[in-house]
Amino acid sequence: MISKFAQRRSLGRAAAVAMLAAVAAGAAKADDLIVKYDQSQLLRLPRPAAEIIIGNPAIADISVQSGNLLVITGKTFGITNIIALDADRNVIQDQRVLVKRDEVKVVNLHRGAQRQSYNCTPQCNPSITVGDEQAYFDTIQKASQAKIGFSERAADTSQPGNQ
């Protein structure tokens, strides 16, 4: 026989899961710009912008390629917005941006509450994502930084005059 406490706790969890699913399902709107984590999307404005405002620069970054072509890069998961103003400070566009994970060919290894991410294109290699186990994240980050440093040093020595 299940105790009343266990029944309430189970019902509470089920309600919380149902509520999260409902929020997640309703999060994206048809006109939202969806950008994948660590990837970029182009956004073409109807006319050149004089000023670009991003609601939360920790979620997405913007670079202006021309007056009306923006490159939005997903930096971490979440929702923010972009407001483009013309020279008279009129709103050209107010665009919601959703940064989400690219689930294609991503494998997550779960060990209890700990997660490790792998990109399997076509073989599985470690890739770090916000929310991964801290020790795994730190190890992969250090290895990536060392490889980048090695490549940059090799490129510098191959340039004429950099012997």
CSV table of N, CA and C in Angstrom, one decimal, residues 2 4-22:
chain,number,residue,atom,x,y,z
A,2,ILE,N,0.5,2.2,-0.8
A,2,ILE,CA,1.3,3.4,-1.0
A,2,ILE,C,0.8,4.4,0.1
A,4,LYS,N,-0.1,8.1,1.8
A,4,LYS,CA,-0.7,9.3,1.3
A,4,LYS,C,0.4,10.3,0.9
A,5,PHE,N,1.5,10.3,1.7
A,5,PHE,CA,2.6,11.2,1.4
A,5,PHE,C,3.3,10.9,0.1
A,6,ALA,N,3.5,9.6,-0.1
A,6,ALA,CA,4.1,9.1,-1.4
A,6,ALA,C,3.2,9.4,-2.6
A,7,GLN,N,1.9,9.2,-2.4
A,7,GLN,CA,1.0,9.5,-3.5
A,7,GLN,C,1.0,11.0,-3.8
A,8,ARG,N,1.0,11.9,-2.8
A,8,ARG,CA,1.0,13.3,-3.0
A,8,ARG,C,2.3,13.7,-3.7
A,9,ARG,N,3.4,13.2,-3.3
A,9,ARG,CA,4.7,13.5,-3.8
A,9,ARG,C,4.7,13.1,-5.3
A,10,SER,N,4.2,11.9,-5.6
A,10,SER,CA,4.2,11.4,-7.0
A,10,SER,C,3.3,12.3,-7.9
A,11,LEU,N,2.1,12.7,-7.3
A,11,LEU,CA,1.2,13.6,-8.1
A,11,LEU,C,1.9,14.9,-8.2
A,12,GLY,N,2.6,15.4,-7.2
A,12,GLY,CA,3.3,16.7,-7.4
A,12,GLY,C,4.3,16.7,-8.5
A,13,ARG,N,5.1,15.6,-8.5
A,13,ARG,CA,6.1,15.4,-9.6
A,13,ARG,C,5.4,15.4,-11.0
A,14,ALA,N,4.4,14.6,-11.1
A,14,ALA,CA,3.7,14.5,-12.4
A,14,ALA,C,3.1,15.9,-12.8
A,15,ALA,N,2.6,16.6,-11.8
A,15,ALA,CA,2.1,18.0,-12.2
A,15,ALA,C,3.2,18.9,-12.6
A,16,ALA,N,4.3,18.8,-11.9
A,16,ALA,CA,5.5,19.7,-12.3
A,16,ALA,C,6.0,19.3,-13.7
A,17,VAL,N,6.1,18.0,-14.0
A,17,VAL,CA,6.5,17.6,-15.3
A,17,VAL,C,5.5,18.1,-16.4
A,18,ALA,N,4.2,17.9,-16.1
A,18,ALA,CA,3.2,18.4,-17.1
A,18,ALA,C,3.3,19.9,-17.3
A,19,MET,N,3.5,20.6,-16.2
A,19,MET,CA,3.6,22.1,-16.3
A,19,MET,C,4.9,22.5,-17.1
A,20,LEU,N,6.0,21.8,-16.9
A,20,LEU,CA,7.2,22.1,-17.7
A,20,LEU,C,7.0,21.8,-19.1
A,21,ALA,N,6.3,20.7,-19.4
A,21,ALA,CA,6.1,20.3,-20.8
A,21,ALA,C,5.2,21.3,-21.5
A,22,ALA,N,4.2,21.8,-20.8
A,22,ALA,CA,3.3,22.8,-21.4
A,22,ALA,C,4.0,24.1,-21.6
